[in-house]
């Protein structure tokens, strides 16, 4: 079945450091891929998405490229800020499984000044 | 637009008590979902609905019931709460059948069962 595996946390970085959070997936069909962010005490918000192979999603300095050959959708940011401290979830939606979402377990990021 | 709202935000129940969580969306979305979030397990789908009057089971449906009597509302019921149902519950909605659509989430309900 479909599934998402993402990098274990927690991750602690200094401000202005480079961020990578790894995400790989298994899917039956041709999924769309998403990164969601959850700030403390809040619900999940869409950060970015990509709907076909080689697409790059980007938002707020974050980027992720849909790599079909490696079944990956790694999240990157060149210079993190304290305000980026949150939990990040990788997810996929696959029309062959009724467009249900499959979420990774989440990666907690703390950025220290 | 308020987006997706959930009521209540917090609740404490004793084992065996019942309660209903309300989710409302004002985006005219067809699909609605209930998830639970537990530490280290990400989000797990409890039940979902693809339209008014329809519901279906997700990954972890046992101990929960749902109803979608109106398009904008999706109710999650616990008939006899158990400590294992202590969790944070999120409702989400989506426009419909295209896999490229994202889901929009509510702020969550933190439930503790003692």
Coordinates of C-alpha atoms in Angstrom, one line a residue:
Chain A
X1 CA 0.0 0.0 0.0
X2 CA 0.9 3.7 -0.1
X3 CA 3.1 5.0 2.6
X4 CA 5.5 7.9 3.5
X5 CA 8.7 7.6 5.4
X6 CA 10.3 10.7 6.7
X7 CA 13.4 11.6 8.6
X8 CA 13.3 11.0 12.4
X9 CA 13.7 14.0 14.6
X10 CA 14.0 16.0 16.5
X11 CA 16.3 18.3 14.6
X12 CA 18.0 21.3 16.2
X13 CA 19.7 23.9 14.1
X14 CA 21.3 27.3 14.6
X15 CA 19.7 30.3 12.9
X16 CA 20.9 30.7 9.3
X17 CA 21.8 27.0 9.0
X18 CA 20.8 24.9 6.0
X19 CA 17.9 22.5 6.5
X20 CA 17.1 19.2 4.9
X21 CA 14.3 16.9 6.0
X22 CA 14.2 13.7 4.0
X23 CA 11.0 12.1 2.8
X24 CA 10.5 9.0 0.6
X25 CA 7.3 7.5 -0.5
X26 CA 5.7 4.3 -1.8
X27 CA 2.7 4.7 -4.0
X28 CA 0.5 2.6 -6.3
X29 CA -0.2 5.2 -8.9
X30 CA 1.0 8.7 -9.6
X31 CA 0.7 10.6 -6.4
X32 CA 0.7 14.3 -5.5
X33 CA 3.2 15.2 -2.8
X34 CA 2.8 17.7 0.0
X35 CA 4.7 19.2 2.9
X36 CA 2.6 20.5 5.8
X37 CA 3.8 22.5 8.8
X38 CA 2.3 22.5 12.3
X39 CA 3.2 25.3 14.7
X40 CA 2.7 24.6 18.4
X41 CA -0.9 24.3 19.4
X42 CA -2.2 24.7 15.9
X43 CA -3.5 22.6 13.0
X44 CA -1.5 21.6 9.9
X45 CA -1.0 24.2 7.2
X46 CA 0.1 23.5 3.7
X47 CA 3.6 24.6 3.1
X48 CA 4.1 23.5 -0.5
X49 CA 3.1 20.8 -3.0
X50 CA 4.1 19.2 -6.3
X51 CA 1.7 17.2 -8.4
X52 CA 4.0 15.5 -11.0
X53 CA 7.5 14.2 -11.5
X54 CA 10.3 16.9 -11.6
X55 CA 7.9 19.6 -10.3
X56 CA 9.4 21.9 -7.6
X57 CA 7.2 23.2 -4.9
X58 CA 8.3 26.4 -3.1
X59 CA 7.0 28.7 -0.4
X60 CA 8.6 31.0 2.3
X61 CA 12.1 30.0 1.2
X62 CA 11.3 26.3 1.5
X63 CA 11.7 24.0 -1.6
X64 CA 11.1 20.4 -2.5
X65 CA 11.4 18.6 -5.8
X66 CA 9.3 15.6 -6.8
X67 CA 11.9 12.9 -7.8
X68 CA 10.1 9.9 -9.2
X69 CA 13.4 8.0 -9.9
X70 CA 14.3 8.0 -6.2
X71 CA 10.7 8.3 -4.9
X72 CA 11.7 11.2 -2.8
X73 CA 10.4 14.7 -1.9
X74 CA 13.0 16.2 0.4
X75 CA 12.4 19.5 2.1
X76 CA 15.1 22.1 2.0
X77 CA 15.7 25.7 3.2
X78 CA 18.9 27.6 2.7
X79 CA 18.8 29.7 5.9
X80 CA 16.4 28.8 8.7
X81 CA 15.0 31.3 11.2
X82 CA 13.7 30.9 14.8
X83 CA 10.2 31.3 13.4
X84 CA 10.6 28.1 11.4
X85 CA 10.5 26.0 14.6
X86 CA 7.6 23.6 14.0
X87 CA 6.8 20.1 13.1
X88 CA 7.0 19.2 9.4
X89 CA 4.9 16.5 7.8
X90 CA 5.4 14.9 4.4
X91 CA 2.3 13.5 2.8
X92 CA 1.0 12.0 -0.4
X93 CA -2.4 11.8 -2.1
X94 CA -3.0 9.1 -4.7
X95 CA -6.0 8.9 -7.0
X96 CA -5.7 5.1 -7.2
X97 CA -6.4 4.9 -3.5
X98 CA -9.4 7.3 -3.5
X99 CA -7.3 10.4 -3.0
X100 CA -6.7 9.5 0.7
X101 CA -3.8 11.3 2.3
X102 CA -0.9 9.3 3.8
X103 CA 1.2 11.2 6.3
X104 CA 4.7 10.7 7.6
X105 CA 5.3 10.7 11.3
X106 CA 6.5 14.3 11.4
X107 CA 9.9 15.8 12.0
X108 CA 10.2 18.4 14.8
X109 CA 12.6 21.3 14.0
X110 CA 13.9 23.7 16.6
X111 CA 16.0 26.7 15.5
X112 CA 18.1 28.4 18.2
X113 CA 19.3 31.9 17.9
Chain B
X1 CA -13.9 32.8 5.5
X2 CA -13.4 31.0 8.8
X3 CA -12.1 27.9 7.0
X4 CA -12.4 24.8 9.1
X5 CA -13.5 25.2 12.7
X6 CA -13.7 22.6 15.5
X7 CA -15.6 22.6 18.7
X8 CA -14.6 22.1 21.5
X9 CA -10.9 22.9 21.7
X10 CA -10.3 20.9 24.9
X11 CA -12.2 18.3 26.7
X12 CA -11.7 15.9 29.6
X13 CA -13.9 12.8 29.8
X14 CA -14.1 9.9 32.3
X15 CA -13.9 6.4 30.9
X16 CA -17.3 5.3 29.6
X17 CA -18.6 8.8 28.9
X18 CA -19.8 9.9 25.5
X19 CA -19.2 13.0 23.5
X20 CA -19.5 14.5 20.0
X21 CA -16.9 16.6 18.3
X22 CA -18.1 19.1 15.7
X23 CA -16.3 20.2 12.6
X24 CA -17.6 22.9 10.3
X25 CA -16.3 24.3 7.0
X26 CA -17.4 27.3 5.0
X27 CA -15.6 26.5 1.8
X28 CA -18.3 24.4 0.2
X29 CA -15.9 21.4 0.2
X30 CA -17.2 18.0 -0.7
X31 CA -14.7 15.8 1.2
X32 CA -14.3 15.9 5.0
X33 CA -12.0 13.9 7.2
X34 CA -11.3 13.1 10.9
X35 CA -7.8 12.2 12.0
X36 CA -6.2 11.5 15.3
X37 CA -2.6 12.6 16.1
X38 CA -0.5 10.7 18.6
X39 CA 3.2 11.2 19.4
X40 CA 5.5 9.4 17.0
X41 CA 2.6 8.2 14.8
X42 CA 1.8 11.1 12.6
X43 CA -1.9 11.5 11.6
X44 CA -4.1 8.5 11.3
X45 CA -7.4 8.6 9.4
X46 CA -10.5 7.7 11.5
X47 CA -13.4 8.2 9.1
X48 CA -14.1 10.3 6.1
X49 CA -16.9 11.6 3.9
X50 CA -17.1 12.2 0.2
X51 CA -20.3 14.1 0.3
X52 CA -23.4 14.9 2.3
X53 CA -25.1 11.8 3.7
X54 CA -22.0 9.6 3.1
X55 CA -19.3 8.3 5.4
X56 CA -16.6 5.7 5.2
X57 CA -14.1 4.0 7.5
X58 CA -10.4 5.0 7.6
X59 CA -7.4 3.3 9.1
X60 CA -8.5 3.4 12.8
X61 CA -12.4 3.6 12.9
X62 CA -13.1 1.4 16.0
X63 CA -14.7 3.1 18.9
X64 CA -15.9 6.1 16.8
X65 CA -18.9 7.0 14.7
X66 CA -19.5 9.9 12.3
X67 CA -22.3 11.6 10.6
X68 CA -22.5 14.1 7.7
X69 CA -26.1 15.3 7.7
X70 CA -25.2 18.7 6.2
X71 CA -22.5 19.4 3.7
X72 CA -20.7 21.9 5.9
X73 CA -20.7 19.8 9.1
X74 CA -18.9 16.5 10.0
X75 CA -19.5 15.1 13.5
X76 CA -17.3 12.6 15.3
X77 CA -18.8 10.6 18.2
X78 CA -17.3 8.6 20.9
X79 CA -20.0 6.4 22.5
X80 CA -18.0 5.0 25.4
X81 CA -14.7 6.8 25.8
X82 CA -11.5 4.8 26.7
X83 CA -8.1 6.0 27.8
X84 CA -6.7 4.8 24.5
X85 CA -8.7 7.5 22.8
X86 CA -6.7 10.3 24.5
X87 CA -5.4 12.2 21.5
X88 CA -5.5 15.3 19.5
X89 CA -8.3 15.2 16.9
X90 CA -8.1 17.1 13.6
X91 CA -10.8 17.7 11.1
X92 CA -9.9 18.5 7.5
X93 CA -11.7 19.2 4.3
X94 CA -10.9 19.1 0.6
X95 CA -12.6 20.4 -2.6
X96 CA -13.1 16.9 -4.1
X97 CA -11.9 14.2 -6.3
X98 CA -8.6 15.5 -7.7
X99 CA -5.5 14.1 -6.0
X100 CA -3.8 17.4 -6.5
X101 CA -6.1 19.1 -4.0
X102 CA -4.7 19.8 -0.6
X103 CA -6.6 19.2 2.6
X104 CA -7.4 22.2 4.9
X105 CA -7.2 21.5 8.6
X106 CA -8.9 22.8 11.6
X107 CA -7.1 23.8 14.8
X108 CA -7.7 20.6 16.6
X109 CA -9.4 19.2 19.7
X110 CA -7.3 17.9 22.6
X111 CA -9.2 15.1 24.3
X112 CA -8.1 13.5 27.6
X113 CA -9.9 10.4 28.8
X114 CA -9.2 9.5 32.4

